[in-house]
mmCIF file of C-alpha atoms and ligand atoms in Angstrom:
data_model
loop_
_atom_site.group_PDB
_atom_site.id
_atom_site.type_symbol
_atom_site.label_atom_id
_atom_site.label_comp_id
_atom_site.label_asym_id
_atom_site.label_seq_id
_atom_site.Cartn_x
_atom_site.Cartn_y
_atom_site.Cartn_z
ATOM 1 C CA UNK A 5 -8.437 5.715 -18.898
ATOM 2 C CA UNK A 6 -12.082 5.247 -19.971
ATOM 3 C CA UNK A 7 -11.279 2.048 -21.383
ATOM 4 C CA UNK A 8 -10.088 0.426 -17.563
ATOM 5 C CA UNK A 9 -12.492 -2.670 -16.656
ATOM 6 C CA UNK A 10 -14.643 -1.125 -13.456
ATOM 7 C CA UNK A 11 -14.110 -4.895 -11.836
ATOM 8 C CA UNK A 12 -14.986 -5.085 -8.393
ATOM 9 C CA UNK A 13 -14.550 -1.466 -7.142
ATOM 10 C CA UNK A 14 -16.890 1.219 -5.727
ATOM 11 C CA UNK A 15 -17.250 5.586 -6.233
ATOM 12 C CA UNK A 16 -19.458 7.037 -3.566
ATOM 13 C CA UNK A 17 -22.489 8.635 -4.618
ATOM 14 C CA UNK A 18 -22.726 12.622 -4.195
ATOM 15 C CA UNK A 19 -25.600 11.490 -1.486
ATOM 16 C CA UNK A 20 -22.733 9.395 0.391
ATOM 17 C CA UNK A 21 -20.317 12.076 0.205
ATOM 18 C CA UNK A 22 -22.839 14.624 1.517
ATOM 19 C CA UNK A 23 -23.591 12.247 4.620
ATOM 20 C CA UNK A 24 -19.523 11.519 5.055
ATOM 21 C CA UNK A 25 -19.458 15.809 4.914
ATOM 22 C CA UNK A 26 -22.808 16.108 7.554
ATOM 23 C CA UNK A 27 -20.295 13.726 9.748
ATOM 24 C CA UNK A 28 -17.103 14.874 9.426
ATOM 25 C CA UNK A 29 -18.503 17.522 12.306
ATOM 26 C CA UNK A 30 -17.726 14.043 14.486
ATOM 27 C CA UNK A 31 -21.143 15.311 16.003
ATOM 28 C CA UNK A 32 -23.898 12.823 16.390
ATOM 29 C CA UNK A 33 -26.605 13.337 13.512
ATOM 30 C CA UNK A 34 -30.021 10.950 13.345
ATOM 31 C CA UNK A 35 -31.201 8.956 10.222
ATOM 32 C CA UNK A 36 -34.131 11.655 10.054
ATOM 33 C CA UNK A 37 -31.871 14.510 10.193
ATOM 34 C CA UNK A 38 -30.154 13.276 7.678
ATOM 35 C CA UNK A 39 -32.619 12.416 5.579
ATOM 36 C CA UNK A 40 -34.348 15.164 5.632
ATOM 37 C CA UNK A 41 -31.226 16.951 4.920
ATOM 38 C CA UNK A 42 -31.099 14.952 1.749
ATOM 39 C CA UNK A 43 -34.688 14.265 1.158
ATOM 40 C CA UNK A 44 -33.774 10.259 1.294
ATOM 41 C CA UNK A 45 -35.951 8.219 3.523
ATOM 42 C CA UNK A 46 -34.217 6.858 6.533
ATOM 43 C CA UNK A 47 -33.955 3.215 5.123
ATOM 44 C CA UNK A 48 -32.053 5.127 2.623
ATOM 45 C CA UNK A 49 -29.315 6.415 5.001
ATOM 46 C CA UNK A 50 -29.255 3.211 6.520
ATOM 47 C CA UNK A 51 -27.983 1.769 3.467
ATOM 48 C CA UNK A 52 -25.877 4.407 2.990
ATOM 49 C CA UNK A 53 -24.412 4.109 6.532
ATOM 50 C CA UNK A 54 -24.142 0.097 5.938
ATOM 51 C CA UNK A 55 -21.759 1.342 2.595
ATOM 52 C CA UNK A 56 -19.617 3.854 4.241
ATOM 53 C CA UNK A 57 -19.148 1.153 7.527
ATOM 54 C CA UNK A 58 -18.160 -1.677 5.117
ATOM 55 C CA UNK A 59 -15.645 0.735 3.175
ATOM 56 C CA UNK A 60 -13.497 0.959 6.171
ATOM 57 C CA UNK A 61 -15.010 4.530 7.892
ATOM 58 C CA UNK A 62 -15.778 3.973 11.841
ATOM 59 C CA UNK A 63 -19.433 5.313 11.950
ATOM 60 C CA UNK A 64 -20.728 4.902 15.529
ATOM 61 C CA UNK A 65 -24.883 4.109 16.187
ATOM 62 C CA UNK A 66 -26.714 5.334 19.096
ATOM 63 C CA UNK A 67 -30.069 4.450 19.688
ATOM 64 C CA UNK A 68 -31.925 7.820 20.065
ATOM 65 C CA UNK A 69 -28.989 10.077 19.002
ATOM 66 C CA UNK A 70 -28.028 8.785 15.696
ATOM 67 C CA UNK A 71 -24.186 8.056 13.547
ATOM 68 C CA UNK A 72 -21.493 10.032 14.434
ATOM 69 C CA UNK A 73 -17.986 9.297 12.486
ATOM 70 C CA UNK A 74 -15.387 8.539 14.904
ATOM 71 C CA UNK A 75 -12.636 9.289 12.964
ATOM 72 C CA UNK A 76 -12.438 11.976 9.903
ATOM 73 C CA UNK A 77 -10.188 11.277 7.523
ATOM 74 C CA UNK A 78 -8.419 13.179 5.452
ATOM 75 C CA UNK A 79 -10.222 12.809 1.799
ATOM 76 C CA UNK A 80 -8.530 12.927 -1.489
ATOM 77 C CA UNK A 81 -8.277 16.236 -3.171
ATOM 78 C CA UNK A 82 -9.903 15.437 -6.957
ATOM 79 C CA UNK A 83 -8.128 18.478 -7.919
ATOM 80 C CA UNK A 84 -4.535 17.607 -7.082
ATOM 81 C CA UNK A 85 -4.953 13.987 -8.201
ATOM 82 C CA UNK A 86 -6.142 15.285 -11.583
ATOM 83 C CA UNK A 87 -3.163 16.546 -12.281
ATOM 84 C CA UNK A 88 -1.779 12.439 -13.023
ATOM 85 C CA UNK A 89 -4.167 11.828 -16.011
ATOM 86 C CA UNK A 90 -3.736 8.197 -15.947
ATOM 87 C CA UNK A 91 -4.689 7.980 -12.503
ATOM 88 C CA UNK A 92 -7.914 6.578 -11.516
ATOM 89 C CA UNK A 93 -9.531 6.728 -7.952
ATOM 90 C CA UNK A 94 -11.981 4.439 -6.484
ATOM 91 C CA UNK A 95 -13.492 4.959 -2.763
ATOM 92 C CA UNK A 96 -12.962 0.774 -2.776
ATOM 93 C CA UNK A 97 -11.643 -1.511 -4.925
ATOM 94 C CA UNK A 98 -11.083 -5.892 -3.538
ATOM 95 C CA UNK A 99 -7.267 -5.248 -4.827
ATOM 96 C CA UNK A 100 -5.948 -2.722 -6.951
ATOM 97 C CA UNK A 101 -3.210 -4.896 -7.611
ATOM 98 C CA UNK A 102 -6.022 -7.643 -8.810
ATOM 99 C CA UNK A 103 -8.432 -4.691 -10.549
ATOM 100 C CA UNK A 104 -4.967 -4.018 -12.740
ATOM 101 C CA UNK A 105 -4.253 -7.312 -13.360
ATOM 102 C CA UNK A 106 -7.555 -7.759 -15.125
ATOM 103 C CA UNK A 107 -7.166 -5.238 -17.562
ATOM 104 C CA UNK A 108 -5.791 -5.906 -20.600
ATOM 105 C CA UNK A 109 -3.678 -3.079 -22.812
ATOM 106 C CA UNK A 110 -2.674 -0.489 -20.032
ATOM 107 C CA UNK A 111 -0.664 1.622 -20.367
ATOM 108 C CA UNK A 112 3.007 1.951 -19.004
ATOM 109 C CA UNK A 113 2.278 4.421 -15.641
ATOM 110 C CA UNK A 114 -1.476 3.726 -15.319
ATOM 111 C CA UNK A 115 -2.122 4.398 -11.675
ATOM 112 C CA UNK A 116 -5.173 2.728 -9.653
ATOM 113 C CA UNK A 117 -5.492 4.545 -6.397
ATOM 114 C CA UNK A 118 -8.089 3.395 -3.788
ATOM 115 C CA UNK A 119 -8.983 4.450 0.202
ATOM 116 C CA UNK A 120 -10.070 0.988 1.189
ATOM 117 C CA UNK A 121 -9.402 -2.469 -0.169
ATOM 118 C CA UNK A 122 -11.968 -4.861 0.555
ATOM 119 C CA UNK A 123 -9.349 -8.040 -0.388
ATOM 120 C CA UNK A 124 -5.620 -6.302 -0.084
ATOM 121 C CA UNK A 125 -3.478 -8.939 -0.083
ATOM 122 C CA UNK A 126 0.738 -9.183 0.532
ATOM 123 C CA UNK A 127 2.669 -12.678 -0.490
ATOM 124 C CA UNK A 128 1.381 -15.228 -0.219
ATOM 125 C CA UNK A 129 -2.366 -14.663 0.165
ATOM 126 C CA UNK A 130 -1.594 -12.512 3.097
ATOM 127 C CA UNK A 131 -3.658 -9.764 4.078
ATOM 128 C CA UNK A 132 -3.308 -6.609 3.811
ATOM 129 C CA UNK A 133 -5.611 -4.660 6.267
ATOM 130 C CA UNK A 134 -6.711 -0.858 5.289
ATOM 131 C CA UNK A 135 -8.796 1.216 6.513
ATOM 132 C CA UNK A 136 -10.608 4.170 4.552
ATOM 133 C CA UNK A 137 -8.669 7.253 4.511
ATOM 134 C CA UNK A 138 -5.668 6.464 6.507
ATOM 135 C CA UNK A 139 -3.365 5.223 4.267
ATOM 136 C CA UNK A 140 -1.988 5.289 0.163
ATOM 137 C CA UNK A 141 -2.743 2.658 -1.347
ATOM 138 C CA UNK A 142 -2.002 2.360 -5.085
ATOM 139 C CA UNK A 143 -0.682 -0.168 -7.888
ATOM 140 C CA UNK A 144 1.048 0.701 -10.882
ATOM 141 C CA UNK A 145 0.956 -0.811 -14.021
ATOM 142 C CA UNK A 146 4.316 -1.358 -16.346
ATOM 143 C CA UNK A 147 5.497 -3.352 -18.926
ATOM 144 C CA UNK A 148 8.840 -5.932 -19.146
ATOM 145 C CA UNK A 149 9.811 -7.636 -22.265
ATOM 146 C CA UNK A 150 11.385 -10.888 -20.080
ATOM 147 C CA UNK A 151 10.568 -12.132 -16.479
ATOM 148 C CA UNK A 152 14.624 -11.878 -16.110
ATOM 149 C CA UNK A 153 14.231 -8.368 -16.188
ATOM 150 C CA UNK A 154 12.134 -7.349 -13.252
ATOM 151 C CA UNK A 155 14.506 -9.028 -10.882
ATOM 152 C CA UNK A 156 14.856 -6.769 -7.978
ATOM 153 C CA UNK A 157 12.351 -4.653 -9.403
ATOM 154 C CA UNK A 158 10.410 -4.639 -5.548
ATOM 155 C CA UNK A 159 13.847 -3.355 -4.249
ATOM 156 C CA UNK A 160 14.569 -0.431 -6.902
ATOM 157 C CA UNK A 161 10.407 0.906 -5.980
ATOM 158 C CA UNK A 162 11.726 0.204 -1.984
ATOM 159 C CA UNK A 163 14.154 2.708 -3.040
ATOM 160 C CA UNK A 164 11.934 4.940 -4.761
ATOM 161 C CA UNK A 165 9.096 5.244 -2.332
ATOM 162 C CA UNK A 166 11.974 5.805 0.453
ATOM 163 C CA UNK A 167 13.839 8.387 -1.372
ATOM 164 C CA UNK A 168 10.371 9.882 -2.080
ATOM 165 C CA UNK A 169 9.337 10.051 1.823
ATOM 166 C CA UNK A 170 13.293 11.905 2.382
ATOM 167 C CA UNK A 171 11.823 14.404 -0.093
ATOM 168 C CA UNK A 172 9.655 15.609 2.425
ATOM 169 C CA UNK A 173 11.856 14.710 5.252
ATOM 170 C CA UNK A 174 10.650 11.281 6.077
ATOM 171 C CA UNK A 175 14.164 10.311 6.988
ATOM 172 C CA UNK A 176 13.884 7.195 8.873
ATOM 173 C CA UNK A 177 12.438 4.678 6.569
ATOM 174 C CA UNK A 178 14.113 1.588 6.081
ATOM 175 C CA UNK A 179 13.726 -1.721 3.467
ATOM 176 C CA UNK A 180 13.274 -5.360 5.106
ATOM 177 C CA UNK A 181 13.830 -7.674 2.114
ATOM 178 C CA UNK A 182 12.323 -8.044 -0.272
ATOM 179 C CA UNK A 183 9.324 -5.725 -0.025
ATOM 180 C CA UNK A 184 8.675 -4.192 3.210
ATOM 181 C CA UNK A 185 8.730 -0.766 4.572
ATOM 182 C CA UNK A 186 9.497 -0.347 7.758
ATOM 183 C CA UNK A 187 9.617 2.694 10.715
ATOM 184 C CA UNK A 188 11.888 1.599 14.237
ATOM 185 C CA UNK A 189 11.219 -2.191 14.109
ATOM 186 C CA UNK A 190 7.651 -1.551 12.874
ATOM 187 C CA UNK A 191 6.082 -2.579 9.521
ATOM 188 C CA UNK A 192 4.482 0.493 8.175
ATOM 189 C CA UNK A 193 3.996 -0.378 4.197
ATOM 190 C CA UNK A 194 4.766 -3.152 1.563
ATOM 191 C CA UNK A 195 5.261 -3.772 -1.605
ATOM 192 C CA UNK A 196 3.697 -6.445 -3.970
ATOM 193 C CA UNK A 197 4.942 -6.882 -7.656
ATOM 194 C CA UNK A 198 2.923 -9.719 -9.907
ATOM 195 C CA UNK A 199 3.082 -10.446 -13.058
ATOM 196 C CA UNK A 200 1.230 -12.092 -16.240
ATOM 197 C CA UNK A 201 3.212 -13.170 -18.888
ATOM 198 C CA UNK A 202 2.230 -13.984 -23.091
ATOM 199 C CA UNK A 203 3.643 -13.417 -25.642
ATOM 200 C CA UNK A 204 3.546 -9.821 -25.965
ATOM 201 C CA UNK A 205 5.813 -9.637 -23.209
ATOM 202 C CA UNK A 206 5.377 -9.097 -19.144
ATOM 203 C CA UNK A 207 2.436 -6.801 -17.576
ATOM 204 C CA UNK A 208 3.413 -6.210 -14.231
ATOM 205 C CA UNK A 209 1.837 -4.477 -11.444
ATOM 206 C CA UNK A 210 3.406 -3.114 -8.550
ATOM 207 C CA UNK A 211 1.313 -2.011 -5.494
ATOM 208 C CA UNK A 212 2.238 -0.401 -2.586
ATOM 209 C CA UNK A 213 0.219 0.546 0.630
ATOM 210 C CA UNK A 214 1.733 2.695 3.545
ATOM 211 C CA UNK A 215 0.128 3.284 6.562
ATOM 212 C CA UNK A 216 0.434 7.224 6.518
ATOM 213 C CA UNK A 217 -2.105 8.934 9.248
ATOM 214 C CA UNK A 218 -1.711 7.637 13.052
ATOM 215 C CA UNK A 219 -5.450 7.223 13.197
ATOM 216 C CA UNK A 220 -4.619 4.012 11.240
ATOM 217 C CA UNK A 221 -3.874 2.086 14.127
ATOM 218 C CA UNK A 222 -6.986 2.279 15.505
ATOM 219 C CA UNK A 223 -9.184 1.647 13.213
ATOM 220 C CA UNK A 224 -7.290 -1.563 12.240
ATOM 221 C CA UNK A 225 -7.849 -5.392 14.244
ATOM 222 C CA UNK A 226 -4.025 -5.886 15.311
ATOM 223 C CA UNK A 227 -4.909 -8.827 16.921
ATOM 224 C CA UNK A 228 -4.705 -10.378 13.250
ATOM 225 C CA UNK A 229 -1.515 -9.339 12.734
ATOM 226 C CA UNK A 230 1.963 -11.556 13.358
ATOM 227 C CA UNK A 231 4.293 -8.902 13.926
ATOM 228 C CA UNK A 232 4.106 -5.164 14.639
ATOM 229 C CA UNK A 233 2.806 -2.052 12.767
ATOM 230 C CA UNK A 234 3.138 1.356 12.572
ATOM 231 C CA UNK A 235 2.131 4.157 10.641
ATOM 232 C CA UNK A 236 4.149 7.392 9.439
ATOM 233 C CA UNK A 237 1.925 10.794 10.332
ATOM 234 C CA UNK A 238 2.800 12.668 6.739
ATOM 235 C CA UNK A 239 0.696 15.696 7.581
ATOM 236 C CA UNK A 240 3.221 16.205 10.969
ATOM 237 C CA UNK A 241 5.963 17.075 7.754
ATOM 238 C CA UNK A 242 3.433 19.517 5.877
ATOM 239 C CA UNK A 243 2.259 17.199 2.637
ATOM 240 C CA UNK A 244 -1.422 15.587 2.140
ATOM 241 C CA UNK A 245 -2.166 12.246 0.910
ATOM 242 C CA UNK A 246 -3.051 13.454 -2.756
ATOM 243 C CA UNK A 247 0.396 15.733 -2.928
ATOM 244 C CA UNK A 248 2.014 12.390 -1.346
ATOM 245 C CA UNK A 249 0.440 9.989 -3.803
ATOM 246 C CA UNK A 250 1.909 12.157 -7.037
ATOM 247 C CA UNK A 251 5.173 12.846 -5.687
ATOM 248 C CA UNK A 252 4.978 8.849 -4.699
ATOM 249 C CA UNK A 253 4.380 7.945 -8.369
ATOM 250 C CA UNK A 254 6.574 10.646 -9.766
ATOM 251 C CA UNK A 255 9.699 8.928 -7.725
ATOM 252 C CA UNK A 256 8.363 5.162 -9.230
ATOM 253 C CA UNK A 257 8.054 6.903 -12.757
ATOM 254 C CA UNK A 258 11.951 7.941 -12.826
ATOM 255 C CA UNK A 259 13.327 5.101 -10.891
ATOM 256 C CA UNK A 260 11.655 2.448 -13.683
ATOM 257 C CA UNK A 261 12.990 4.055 -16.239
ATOM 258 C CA UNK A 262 16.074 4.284 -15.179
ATOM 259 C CA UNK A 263 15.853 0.165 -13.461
ATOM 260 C CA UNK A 264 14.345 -0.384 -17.354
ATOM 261 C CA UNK A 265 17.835 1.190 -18.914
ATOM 262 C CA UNK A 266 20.318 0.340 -16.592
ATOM 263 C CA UNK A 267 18.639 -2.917 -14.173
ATOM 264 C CA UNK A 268 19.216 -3.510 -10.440
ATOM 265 C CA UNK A 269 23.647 -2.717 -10.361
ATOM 266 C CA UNK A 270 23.588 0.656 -9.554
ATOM 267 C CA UNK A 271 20.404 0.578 -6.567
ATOM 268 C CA UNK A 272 22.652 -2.547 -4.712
ATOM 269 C CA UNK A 273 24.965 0.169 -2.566
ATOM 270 C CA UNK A 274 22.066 2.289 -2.079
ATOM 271 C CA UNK A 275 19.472 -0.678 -0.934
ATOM 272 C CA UNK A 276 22.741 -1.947 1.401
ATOM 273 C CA UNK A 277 22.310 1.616 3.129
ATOM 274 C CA UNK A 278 18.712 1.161 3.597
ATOM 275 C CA UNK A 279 18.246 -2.500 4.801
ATOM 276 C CA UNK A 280 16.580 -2.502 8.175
ATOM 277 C CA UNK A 281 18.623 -5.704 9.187
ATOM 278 C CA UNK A 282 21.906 -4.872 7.680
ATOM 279 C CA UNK A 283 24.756 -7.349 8.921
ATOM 280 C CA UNK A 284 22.008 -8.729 11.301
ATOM 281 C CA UNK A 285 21.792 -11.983 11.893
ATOM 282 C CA UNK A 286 18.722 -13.162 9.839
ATOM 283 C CA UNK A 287 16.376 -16.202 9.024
ATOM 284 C CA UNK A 288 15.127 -16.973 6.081
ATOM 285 C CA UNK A 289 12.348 -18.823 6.196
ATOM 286 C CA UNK A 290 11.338 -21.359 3.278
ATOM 287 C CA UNK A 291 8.481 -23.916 2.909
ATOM 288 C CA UNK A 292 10.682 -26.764 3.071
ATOM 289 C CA UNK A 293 13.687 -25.046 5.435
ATOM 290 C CA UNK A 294 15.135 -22.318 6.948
ATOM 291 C CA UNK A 295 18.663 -20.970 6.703
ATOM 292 C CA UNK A 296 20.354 -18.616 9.549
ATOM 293 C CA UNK A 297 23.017 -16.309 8.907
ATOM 294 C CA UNK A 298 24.532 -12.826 8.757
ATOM 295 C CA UNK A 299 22.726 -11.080 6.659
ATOM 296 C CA UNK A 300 25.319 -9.199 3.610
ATOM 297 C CA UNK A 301 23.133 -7.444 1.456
ATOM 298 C CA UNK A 302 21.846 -8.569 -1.665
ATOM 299 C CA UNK A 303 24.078 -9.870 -5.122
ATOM 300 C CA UNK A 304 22.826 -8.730 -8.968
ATOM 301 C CA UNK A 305 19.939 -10.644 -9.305
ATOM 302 C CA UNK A 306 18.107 -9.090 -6.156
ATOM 303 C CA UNK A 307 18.718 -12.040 -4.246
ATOM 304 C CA UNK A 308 19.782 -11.852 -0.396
ATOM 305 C CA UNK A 309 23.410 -12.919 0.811
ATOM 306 C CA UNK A 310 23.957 -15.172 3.774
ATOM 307 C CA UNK A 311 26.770 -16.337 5.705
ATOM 308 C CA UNK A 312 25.844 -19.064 7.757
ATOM 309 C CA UNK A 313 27.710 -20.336 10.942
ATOM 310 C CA UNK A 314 29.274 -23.116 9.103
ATOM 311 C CA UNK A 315 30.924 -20.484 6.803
ATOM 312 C CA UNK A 316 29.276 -20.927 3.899
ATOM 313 C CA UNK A 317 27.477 -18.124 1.435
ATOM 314 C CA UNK A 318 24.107 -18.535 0.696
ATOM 315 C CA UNK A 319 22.196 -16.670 -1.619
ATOM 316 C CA UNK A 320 18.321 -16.859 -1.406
ATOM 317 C CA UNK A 321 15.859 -15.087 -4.087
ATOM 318 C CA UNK A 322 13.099 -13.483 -3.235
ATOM 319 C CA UNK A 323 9.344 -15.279 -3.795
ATOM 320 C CA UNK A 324 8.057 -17.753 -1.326
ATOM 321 C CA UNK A 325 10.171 -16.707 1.668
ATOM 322 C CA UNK A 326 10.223 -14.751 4.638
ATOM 323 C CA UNK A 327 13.301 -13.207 6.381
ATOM 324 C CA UNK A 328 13.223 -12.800 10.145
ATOM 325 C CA UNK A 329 15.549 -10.958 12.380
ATOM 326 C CA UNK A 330 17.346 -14.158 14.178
ATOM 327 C CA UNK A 331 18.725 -14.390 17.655
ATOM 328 C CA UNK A 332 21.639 -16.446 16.713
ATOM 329 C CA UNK A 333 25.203 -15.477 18.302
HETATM 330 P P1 ATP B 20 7.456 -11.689 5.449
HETATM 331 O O1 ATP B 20 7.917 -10.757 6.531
HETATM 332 O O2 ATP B 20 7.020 -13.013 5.949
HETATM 333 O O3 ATP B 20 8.387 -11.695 4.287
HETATM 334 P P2 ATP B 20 5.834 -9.771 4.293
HETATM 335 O O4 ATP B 20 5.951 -8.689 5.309
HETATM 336 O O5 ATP B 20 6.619 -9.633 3.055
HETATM 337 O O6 ATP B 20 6.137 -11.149 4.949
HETATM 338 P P3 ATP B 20 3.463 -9.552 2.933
HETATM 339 O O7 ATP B 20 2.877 -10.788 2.437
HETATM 340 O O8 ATP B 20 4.141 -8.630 1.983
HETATM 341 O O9 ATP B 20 4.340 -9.980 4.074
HETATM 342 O O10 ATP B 20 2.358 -8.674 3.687
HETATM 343 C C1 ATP B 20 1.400 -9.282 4.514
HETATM 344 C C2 ATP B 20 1.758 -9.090 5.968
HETATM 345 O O11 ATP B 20 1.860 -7.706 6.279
HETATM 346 C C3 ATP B 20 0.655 -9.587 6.892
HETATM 347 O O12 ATP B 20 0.884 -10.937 7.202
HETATM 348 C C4 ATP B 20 0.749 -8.675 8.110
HETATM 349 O O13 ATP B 20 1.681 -9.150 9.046
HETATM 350 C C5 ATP B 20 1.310 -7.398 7.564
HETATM 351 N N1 ATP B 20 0.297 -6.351 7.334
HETATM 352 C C6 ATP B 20 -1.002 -6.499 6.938
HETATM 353 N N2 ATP B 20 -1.581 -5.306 6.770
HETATM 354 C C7 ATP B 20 -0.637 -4.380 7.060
HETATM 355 C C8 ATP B 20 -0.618 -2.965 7.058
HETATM 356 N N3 ATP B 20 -1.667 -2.234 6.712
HETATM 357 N N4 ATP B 20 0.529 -2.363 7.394
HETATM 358 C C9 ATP B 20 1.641 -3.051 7.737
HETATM 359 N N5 ATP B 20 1.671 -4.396 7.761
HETATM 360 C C10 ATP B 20 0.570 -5.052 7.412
#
């Protein structure tokens, strides 16, 4: 892992992570306590404080009391994530799908795991909004010899990253197609597959961000958001974040192989049980139209079934379009 291009991504100093420990008391402590504390000068801790505060951690300033961190979050244990040795961890990266796609030569399974991305982004140059500590956010780096193959390759890692939330009796997830992940109407993770192609074949990188402490929600601006959000509370069914992120990429490890060997056929029954808007009536929206229907599932390639009101079947691939839950009759 040594070899991975450090592009754009952070590791807090042992200073920072002693001032992050100091505050995880949620008790107010001043710039000269601290600095004492860690024989810094207080211009120091500023800086520190202006580091931790752009990395996504809520750190309150009082005039005459100090910083106090409003919400603790639950840190990554080294030790358990240690146990992946192709996994790297960085405190921030702008994208780990984008710090991925800039390597060159990785390896099939390399893992880049972050608590904050400064520039996550969905389809579509969407953002996607973290905040430090409250989610998993992760991409995952594989290898395709044609583009033909990864068809429905964001549905099989739905699959995967459901089936590995049942595990520990998350039962209630649900896929919106393509690449969504989503809790009782509300959007709680995504996925986001891109590729580069040459000759040597197709690097893709698949990353995936669930909102997994409640705390989430209030750290996040939800005013930016066009639809509504949730968050599943993993510690409420006994499993941390670092136990969650292995057993996360031990489910995508086993369900690419088996997608490599076998492709999307056998997944289509077991995505049909899973779609959030099965035999709903849907929208599909495209840049130049959009298409209502019943919504049947999806066909072999990954793309989505419609029947529309006129009687016809449609079938729409996945890639610049966004399905919406219609209110047709
Ligand atoms: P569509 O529903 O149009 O197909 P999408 O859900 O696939 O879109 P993406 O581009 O994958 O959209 O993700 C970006 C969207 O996800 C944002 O526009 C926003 O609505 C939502 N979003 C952003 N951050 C989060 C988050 N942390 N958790 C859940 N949803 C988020």
């Amino acid at each position: 892992m040594s070899s991975l291009k450090k592009n754009h991504c952070c590791v807090f100093s042992d200073d920072e992570r002693m001032v992050l420990e100091y505050l995880s008391d949620k008790k107010y402590h001043s710039g000269v306590q601290l600095g004492s504390a860690l024989n810094k000068s207080r211009t120091t801790i500023m800086n520190y404080m202006k580091k931790l505060s752009d990395s996504g951690l809520l750190i309150n300033k009082v005039i005459g009391r100090g910083y106090q961190l409003q919400i603790v979050p639950e840190f990554y244990d080294r030790r358990i994530l240690l146990k992946r040795p192709n996994l790297s961890f960085f405190d921030t990266v702008d994208s780990t799908n984008q710090f991925l796609l800039e390597q060159s030569d990785v390896s099939d399974g390399t893992v880049v795991l972050t608590d904050f991305q400064s520039h996550g982004r969905g389809r579509r140059g969407r953002d996607f909004l973290s905040s430090y500590g409250t989610q998993i956010m992760f991409s995952y780096a594989t290898n395709f010899k044609e583009i033909g193959e990864i068809n429905g390759l964001s549905i099989v890692i739905g699959i995967a990253v459901v089936k590995a939330l049942e595990s520990v009796g998350i039962n209630n997830v649900q896929i919106k197609w393509p690449n969504d992940l989503y809790i009782n109407g509300q959007k709680v993770g995504g996925i986001l597959v891109e590729t580069s192609c040459s000759k040597k074949g197709v690097y893709t990188v698949i990353g995936v961000g669930i909102n997994v402490v409640r705390d989430f929600l209030f750290l996040v601006d939800l005013s930016k958001l066009d639809r509504e959000i949730g968050a599943i509370d993993i510690s409420k069914h006994g499993i941390s974040r670092s136990e969650m992120v292995l057993l996360l990429c031990e489910y995508i490890d086993k369900y690419i192989a088996n997608f490599k060997r076998v492709g999307l056929q056998p997944y289509i029954e077991t995505y049909n049980n899973y779609d959030a808007f099965a035999g709903s009536n849907v929208r599909i929206i495209t840049n130049e139209r959009m298409i209502e229907g019943v919504n049947g599932g999806i066909n072999a390639t990954g793309a989505i079934i419609l029947y529309t009101q006129e009687g016809k079947l449609v079938e729409v691939v996945a890639g610049d379009v966004s399905l919406r839950k219609a209110d047709i009759t």
